[in-house]
Coordinates of N, CA and C in Angstrom, one line a residue:
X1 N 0.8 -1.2 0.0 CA 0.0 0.0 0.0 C 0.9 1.2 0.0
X2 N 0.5 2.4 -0.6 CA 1.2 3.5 -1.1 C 0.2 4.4 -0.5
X3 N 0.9 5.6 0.1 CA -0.2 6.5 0.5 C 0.3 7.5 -0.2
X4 N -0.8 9.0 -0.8 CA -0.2 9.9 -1.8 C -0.8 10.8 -1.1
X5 N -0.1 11.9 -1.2 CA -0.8 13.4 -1.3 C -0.6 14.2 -2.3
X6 N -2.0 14.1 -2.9 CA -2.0 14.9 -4.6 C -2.5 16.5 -4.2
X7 N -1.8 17.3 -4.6 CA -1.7 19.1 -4.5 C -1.3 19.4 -6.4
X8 N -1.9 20.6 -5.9 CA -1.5 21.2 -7.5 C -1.9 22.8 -7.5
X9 N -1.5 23.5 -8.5 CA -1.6 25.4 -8.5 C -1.3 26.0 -7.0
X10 N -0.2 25.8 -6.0 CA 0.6 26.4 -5.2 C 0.8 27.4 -5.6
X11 N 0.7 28.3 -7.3 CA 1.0 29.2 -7.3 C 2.5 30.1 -6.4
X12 N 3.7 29.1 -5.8 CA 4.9 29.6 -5.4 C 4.6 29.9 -3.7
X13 N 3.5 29.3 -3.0 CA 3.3 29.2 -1.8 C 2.9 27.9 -1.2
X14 N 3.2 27.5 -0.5 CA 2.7 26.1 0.6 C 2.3 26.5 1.9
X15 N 1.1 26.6 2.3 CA 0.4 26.8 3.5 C 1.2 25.4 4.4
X16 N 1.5 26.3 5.6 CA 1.8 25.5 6.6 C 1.2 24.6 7.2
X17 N -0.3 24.2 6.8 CA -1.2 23.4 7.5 C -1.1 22.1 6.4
X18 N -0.7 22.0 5.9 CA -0.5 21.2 4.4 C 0.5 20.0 4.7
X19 N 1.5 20.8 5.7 CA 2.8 19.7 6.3 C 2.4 19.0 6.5
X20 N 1.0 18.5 7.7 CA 0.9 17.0 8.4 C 1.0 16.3 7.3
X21 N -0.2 16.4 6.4 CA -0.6 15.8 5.8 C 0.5 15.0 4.7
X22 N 1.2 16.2 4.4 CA 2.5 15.7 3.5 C 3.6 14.7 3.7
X23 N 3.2 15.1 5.1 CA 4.6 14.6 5.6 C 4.2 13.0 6.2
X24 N 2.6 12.9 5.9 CA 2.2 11.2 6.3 C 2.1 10.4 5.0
X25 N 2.5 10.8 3.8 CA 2.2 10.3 2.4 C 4.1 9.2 2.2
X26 N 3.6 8.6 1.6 CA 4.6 8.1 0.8 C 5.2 8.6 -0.4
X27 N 4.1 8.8 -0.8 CA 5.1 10.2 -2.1 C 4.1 11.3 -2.2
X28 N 4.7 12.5 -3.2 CA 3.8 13.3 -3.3 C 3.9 14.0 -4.5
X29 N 2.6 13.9 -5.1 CA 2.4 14.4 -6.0 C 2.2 15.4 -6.7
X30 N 2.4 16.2 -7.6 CA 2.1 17.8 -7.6 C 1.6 18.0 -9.2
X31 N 0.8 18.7 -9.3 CA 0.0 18.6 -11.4 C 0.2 19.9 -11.3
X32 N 1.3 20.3 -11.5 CA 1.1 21.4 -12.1 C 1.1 23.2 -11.3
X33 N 1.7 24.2 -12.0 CA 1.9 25.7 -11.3 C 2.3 25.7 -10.2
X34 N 3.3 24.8 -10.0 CA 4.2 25.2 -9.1 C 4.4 26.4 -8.4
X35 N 5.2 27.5 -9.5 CA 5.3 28.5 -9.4 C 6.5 28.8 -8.9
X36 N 7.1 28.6 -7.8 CA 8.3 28.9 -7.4 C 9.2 27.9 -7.2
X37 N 10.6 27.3 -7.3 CA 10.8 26.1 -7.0 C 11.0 26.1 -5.3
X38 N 10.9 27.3 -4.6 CA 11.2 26.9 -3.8 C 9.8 26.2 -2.8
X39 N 8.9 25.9 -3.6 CA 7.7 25.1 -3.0 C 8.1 23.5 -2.9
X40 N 9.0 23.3 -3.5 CA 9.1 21.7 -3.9 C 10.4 21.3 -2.6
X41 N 11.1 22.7 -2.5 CA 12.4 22.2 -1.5 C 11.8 22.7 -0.3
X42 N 10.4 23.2 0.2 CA 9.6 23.5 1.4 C 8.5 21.9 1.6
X43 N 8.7 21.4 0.2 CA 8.0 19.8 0.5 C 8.9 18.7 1.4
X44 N 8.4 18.1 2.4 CA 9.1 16.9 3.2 C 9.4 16.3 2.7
X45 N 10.7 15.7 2.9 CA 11.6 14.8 1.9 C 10.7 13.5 1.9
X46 N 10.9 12.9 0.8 CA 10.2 12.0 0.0 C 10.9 11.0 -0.6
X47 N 10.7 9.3 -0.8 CA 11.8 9.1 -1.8 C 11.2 9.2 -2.9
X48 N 9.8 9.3 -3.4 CA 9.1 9.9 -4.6 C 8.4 11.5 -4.5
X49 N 9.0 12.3 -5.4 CA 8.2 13.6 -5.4 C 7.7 13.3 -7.1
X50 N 6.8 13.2 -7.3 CA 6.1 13.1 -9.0 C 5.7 14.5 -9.4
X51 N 6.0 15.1 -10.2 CA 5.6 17.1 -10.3 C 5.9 16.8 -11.8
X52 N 4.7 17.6 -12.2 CA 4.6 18.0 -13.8 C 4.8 19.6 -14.0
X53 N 5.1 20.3 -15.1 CA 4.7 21.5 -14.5 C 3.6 22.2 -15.5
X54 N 3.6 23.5 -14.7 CA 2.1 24.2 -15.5 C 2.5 25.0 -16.3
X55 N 0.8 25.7 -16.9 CA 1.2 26.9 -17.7 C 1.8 27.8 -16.8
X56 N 1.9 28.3 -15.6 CA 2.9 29.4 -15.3 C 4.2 29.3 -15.0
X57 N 4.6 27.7 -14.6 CA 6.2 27.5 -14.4 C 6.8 28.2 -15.2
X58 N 7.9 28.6 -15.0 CA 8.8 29.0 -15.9 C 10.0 28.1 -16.7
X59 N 10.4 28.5 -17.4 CA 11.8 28.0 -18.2 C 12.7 26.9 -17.0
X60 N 12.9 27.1 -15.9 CA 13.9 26.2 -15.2 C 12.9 25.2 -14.3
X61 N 12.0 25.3 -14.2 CA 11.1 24.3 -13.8 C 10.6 23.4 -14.8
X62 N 10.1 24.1 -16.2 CA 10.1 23.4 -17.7 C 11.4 22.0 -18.1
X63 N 12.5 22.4 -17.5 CA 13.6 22.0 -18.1 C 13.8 20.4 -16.7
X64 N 13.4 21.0 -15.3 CA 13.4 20.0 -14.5 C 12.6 19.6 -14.3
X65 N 11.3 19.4 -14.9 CA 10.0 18.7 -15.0 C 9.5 18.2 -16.0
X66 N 8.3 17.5 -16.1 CA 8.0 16.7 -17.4 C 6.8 17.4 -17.5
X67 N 5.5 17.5 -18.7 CA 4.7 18.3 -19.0 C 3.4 17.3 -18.2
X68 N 3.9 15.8 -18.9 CA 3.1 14.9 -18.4 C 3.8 13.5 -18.0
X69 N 3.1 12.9 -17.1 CA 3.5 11.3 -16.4 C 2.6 10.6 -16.2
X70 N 3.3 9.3 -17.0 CA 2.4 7.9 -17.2 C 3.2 7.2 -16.3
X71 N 2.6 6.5 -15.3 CA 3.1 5.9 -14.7 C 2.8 5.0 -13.3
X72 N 3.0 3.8 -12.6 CA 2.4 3.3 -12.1 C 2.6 3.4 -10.5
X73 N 2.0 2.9 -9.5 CA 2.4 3.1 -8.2 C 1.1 2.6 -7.3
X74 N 1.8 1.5 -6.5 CA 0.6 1.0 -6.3 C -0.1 -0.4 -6.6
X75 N 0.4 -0.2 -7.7 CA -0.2 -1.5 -8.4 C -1.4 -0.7 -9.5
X76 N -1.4 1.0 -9.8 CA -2.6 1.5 -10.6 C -2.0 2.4 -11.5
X77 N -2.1 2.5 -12.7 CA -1.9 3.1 -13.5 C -2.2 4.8 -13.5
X78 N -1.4 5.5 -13.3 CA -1.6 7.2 -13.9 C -0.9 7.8 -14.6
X79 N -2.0 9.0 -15.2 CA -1.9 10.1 -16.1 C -1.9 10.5 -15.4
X80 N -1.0 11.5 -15.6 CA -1.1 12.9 -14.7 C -0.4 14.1 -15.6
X81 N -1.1 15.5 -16.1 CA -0.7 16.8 -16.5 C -1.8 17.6 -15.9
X82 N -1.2 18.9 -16.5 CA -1.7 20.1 -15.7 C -3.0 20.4 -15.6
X83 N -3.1 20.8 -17.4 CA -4.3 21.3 -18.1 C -4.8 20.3 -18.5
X84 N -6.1 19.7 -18.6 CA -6.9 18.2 -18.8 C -8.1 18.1 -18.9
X85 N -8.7 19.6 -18.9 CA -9.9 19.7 -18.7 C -10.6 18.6 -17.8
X86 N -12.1 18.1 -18.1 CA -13.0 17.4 -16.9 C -14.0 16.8 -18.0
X87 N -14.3 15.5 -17.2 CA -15.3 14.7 -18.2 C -16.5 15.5 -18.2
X88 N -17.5 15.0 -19.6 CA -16.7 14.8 -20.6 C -16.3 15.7 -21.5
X89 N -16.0 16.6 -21.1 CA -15.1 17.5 -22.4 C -13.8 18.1 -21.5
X90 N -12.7 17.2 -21.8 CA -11.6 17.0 -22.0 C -10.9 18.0 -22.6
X91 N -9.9 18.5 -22.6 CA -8.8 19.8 -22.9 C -8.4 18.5 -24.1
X92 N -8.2 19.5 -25.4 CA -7.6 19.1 -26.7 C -6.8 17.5 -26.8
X93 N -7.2 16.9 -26.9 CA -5.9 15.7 -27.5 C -6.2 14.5 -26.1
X94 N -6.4 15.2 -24.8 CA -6.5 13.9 -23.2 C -7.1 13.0 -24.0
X95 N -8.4 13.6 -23.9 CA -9.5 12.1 -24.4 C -8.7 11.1 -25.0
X96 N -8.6 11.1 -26.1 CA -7.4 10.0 -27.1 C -6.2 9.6 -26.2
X97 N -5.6 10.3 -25.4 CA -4.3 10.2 -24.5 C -5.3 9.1 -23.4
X98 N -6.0 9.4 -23.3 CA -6.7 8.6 -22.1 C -7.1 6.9 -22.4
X99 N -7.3 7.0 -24.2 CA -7.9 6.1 -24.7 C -7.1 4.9 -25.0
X100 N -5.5 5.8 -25.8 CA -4.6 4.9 -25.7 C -3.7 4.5 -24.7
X101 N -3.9 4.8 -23.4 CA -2.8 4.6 -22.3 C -3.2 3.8 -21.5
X102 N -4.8 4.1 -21.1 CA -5.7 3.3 -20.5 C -5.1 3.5 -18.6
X103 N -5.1 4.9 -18.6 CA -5.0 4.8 -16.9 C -5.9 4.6 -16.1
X104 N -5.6 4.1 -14.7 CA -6.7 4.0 -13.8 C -7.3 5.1 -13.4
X105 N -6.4 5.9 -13.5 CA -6.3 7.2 -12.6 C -6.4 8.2 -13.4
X106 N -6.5 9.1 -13.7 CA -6.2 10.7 -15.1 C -6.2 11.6 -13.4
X107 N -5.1 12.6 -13.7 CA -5.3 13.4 -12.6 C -4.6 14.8 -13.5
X108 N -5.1 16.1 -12.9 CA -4.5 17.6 -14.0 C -5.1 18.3 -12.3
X109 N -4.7 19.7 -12.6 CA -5.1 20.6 -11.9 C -5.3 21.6 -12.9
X110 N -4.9 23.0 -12.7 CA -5.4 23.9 -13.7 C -6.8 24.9 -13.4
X111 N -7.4 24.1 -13.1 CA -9.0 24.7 -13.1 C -9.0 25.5 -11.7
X112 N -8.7 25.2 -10.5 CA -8.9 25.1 -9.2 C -10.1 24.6 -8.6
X113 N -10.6 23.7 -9.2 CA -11.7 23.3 -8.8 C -11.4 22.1 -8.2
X114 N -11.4 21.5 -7.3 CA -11.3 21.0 -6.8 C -12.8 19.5 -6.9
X115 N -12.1 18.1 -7.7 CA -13.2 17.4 -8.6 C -12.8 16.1 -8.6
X116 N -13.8 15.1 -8.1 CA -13.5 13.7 -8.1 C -14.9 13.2 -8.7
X117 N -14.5 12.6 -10.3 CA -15.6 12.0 -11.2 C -15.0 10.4 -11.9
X118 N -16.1 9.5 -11.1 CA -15.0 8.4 -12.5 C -16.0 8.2 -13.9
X119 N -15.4 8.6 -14.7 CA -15.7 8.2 -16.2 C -16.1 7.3 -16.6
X120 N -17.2 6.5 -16.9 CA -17.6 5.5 -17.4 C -17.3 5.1 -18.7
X121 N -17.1 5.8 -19.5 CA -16.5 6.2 -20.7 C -15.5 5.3 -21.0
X122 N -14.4 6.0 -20.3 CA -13.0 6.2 -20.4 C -12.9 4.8 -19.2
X123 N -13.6 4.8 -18.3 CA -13.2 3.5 -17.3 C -11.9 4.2 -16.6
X124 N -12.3 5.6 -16.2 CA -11.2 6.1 -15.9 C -11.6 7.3 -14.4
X125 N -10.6 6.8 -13.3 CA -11.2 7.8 -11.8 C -10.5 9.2 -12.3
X126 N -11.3 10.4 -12.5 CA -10.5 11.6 -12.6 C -10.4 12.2 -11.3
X127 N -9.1 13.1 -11.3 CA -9.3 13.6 -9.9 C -8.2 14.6 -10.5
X128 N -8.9 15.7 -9.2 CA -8.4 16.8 -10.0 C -8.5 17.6 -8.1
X129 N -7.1 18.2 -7.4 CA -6.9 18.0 -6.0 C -7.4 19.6 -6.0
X130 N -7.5 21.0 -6.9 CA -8.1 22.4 -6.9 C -6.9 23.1 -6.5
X131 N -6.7 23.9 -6.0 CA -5.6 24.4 -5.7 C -5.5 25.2 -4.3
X132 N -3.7 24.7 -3.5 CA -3.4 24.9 -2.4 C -2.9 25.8 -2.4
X133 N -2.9 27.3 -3.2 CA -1.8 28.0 -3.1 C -3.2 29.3 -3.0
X134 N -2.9 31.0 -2.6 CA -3.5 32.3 -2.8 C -3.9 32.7 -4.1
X135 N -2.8 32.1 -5.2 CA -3.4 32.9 -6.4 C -4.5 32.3 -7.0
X136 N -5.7 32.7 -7.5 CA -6.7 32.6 -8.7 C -7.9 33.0 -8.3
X137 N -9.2 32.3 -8.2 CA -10.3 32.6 -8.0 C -11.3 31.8 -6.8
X138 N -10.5 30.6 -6.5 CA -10.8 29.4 -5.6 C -11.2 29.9 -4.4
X139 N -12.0 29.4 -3.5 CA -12.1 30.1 -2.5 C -11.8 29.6 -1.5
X140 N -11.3 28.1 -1.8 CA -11.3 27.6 -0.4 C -9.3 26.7 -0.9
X141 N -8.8 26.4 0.0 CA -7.1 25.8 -0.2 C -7.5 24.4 -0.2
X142 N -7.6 23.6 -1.3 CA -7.4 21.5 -1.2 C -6.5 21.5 -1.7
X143 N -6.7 20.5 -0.8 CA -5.6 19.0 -1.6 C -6.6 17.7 -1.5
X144 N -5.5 16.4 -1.8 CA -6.4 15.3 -2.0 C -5.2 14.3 -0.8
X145 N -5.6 13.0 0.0 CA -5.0 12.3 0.0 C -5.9 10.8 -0.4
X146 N -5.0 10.2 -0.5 CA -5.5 8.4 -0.6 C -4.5 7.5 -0.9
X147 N -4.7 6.2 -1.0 CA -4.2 4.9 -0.9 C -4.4 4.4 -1.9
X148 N -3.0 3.4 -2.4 CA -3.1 3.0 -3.3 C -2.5 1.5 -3.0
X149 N -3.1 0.3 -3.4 CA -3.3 -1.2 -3.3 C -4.0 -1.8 -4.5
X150 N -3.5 -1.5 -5.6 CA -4.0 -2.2 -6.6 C -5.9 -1.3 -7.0
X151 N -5.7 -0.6 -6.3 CA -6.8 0.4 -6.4 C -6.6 1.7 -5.5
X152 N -8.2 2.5 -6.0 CA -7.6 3.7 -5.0 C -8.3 3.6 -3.5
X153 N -8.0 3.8 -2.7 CA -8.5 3.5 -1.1 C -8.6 4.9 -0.5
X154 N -9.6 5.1 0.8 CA -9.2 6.0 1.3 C -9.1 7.5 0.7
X155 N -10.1 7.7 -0.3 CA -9.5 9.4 -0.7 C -10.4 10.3 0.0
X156 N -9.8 11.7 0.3 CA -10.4 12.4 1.1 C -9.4 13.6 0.5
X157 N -10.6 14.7 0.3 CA -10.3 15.9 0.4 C -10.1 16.5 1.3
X158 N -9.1 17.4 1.5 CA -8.8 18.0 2.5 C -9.2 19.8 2.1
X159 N -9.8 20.8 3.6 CA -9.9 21.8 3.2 C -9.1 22.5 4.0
X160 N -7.8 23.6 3.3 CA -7.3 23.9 4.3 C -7.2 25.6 4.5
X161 N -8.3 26.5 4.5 CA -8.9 27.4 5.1 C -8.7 28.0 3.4
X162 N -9.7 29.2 4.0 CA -9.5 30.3 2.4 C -8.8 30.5 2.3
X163 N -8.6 31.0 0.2 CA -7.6 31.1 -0.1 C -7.6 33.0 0.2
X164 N -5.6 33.2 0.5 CA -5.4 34.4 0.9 C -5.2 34.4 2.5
X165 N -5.4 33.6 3.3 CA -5.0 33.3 4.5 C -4.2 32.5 4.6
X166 N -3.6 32.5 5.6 CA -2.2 31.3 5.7 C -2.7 31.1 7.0

């Protein structure tokens, strides 16, 4: 069993209420707008940190990150990129990406919405963690945690006060 904590659009800040949680995961996940790198070296060491990055990362996060990750853990298959839109209308080109990869999991941030739908379609759990960081329009700071055992276990959003408060 694998425990994850999925976060995403930190927008270049980590609320301090974020650590328990982080710091009880096995790895940790991150979809995207980072924002600053120094969010990732304010993350609890980890022997897996999985981070894609966003439309606002810049050039040196581009270059130390991947756009997207296929890849397994757990015993379950995931997608994971930023922008991915939400079933069923999907951001440009996923759907087909979803169709030939066949993940258990599809996971993006981007939106700040904070969204857990599984696809019948696709035969695919989307999850989408909203965003833990001040910047955008969100009103409230998530993340996601859960278990992974050959499936997903255990998922729970977490709410960790409005956004704009620390």
């Amino acid at each position: 069993m694998v425990k994850i904590a999925l976060i995403s659009d930190t927008h270049g800040m980590l609320p301090e209420n974020a650590l328990p949680a982080l710091e009880q995961a096995d790895e940790i996940w991150h979809a995207g707008d980072v924002g600053d790198p120094e969010v990732l070296l304010s993350l609890p060491e980890k022997p897996i940190h999985r981070v894609v990055y966003g439309n606002i990362d810049d050039a040196s996060l581009r270059q130390r990150f991947e756009e997207e990750l296929f890849f397994t853990s757990g015993g379950v298959k995931v997608l994971m990129l930023h922008i991915g839109g939400k079933p069923p209308r999907y951001a440009t080109g996923v759907k087909a990406k979803i169709k030939r990869l066949r993940p258990d999991i599809f996971i993006c941030g981007h939106s700040h919405i904070c969204k857990v739908v599984y696809d019948k379609d696709l035969e695919c759990l989307y999850l989408n963690p909203g965003a833990l960081g001040n910047q955008g329009f969100h009103q409230v700071k998530t993340m996601m945690t859960f278990e992974l055992d050959g499936k997903i276990k255990n998922l729970k959003v977490l709410e960790l006060g409005k956004r704009g408060k620390i």
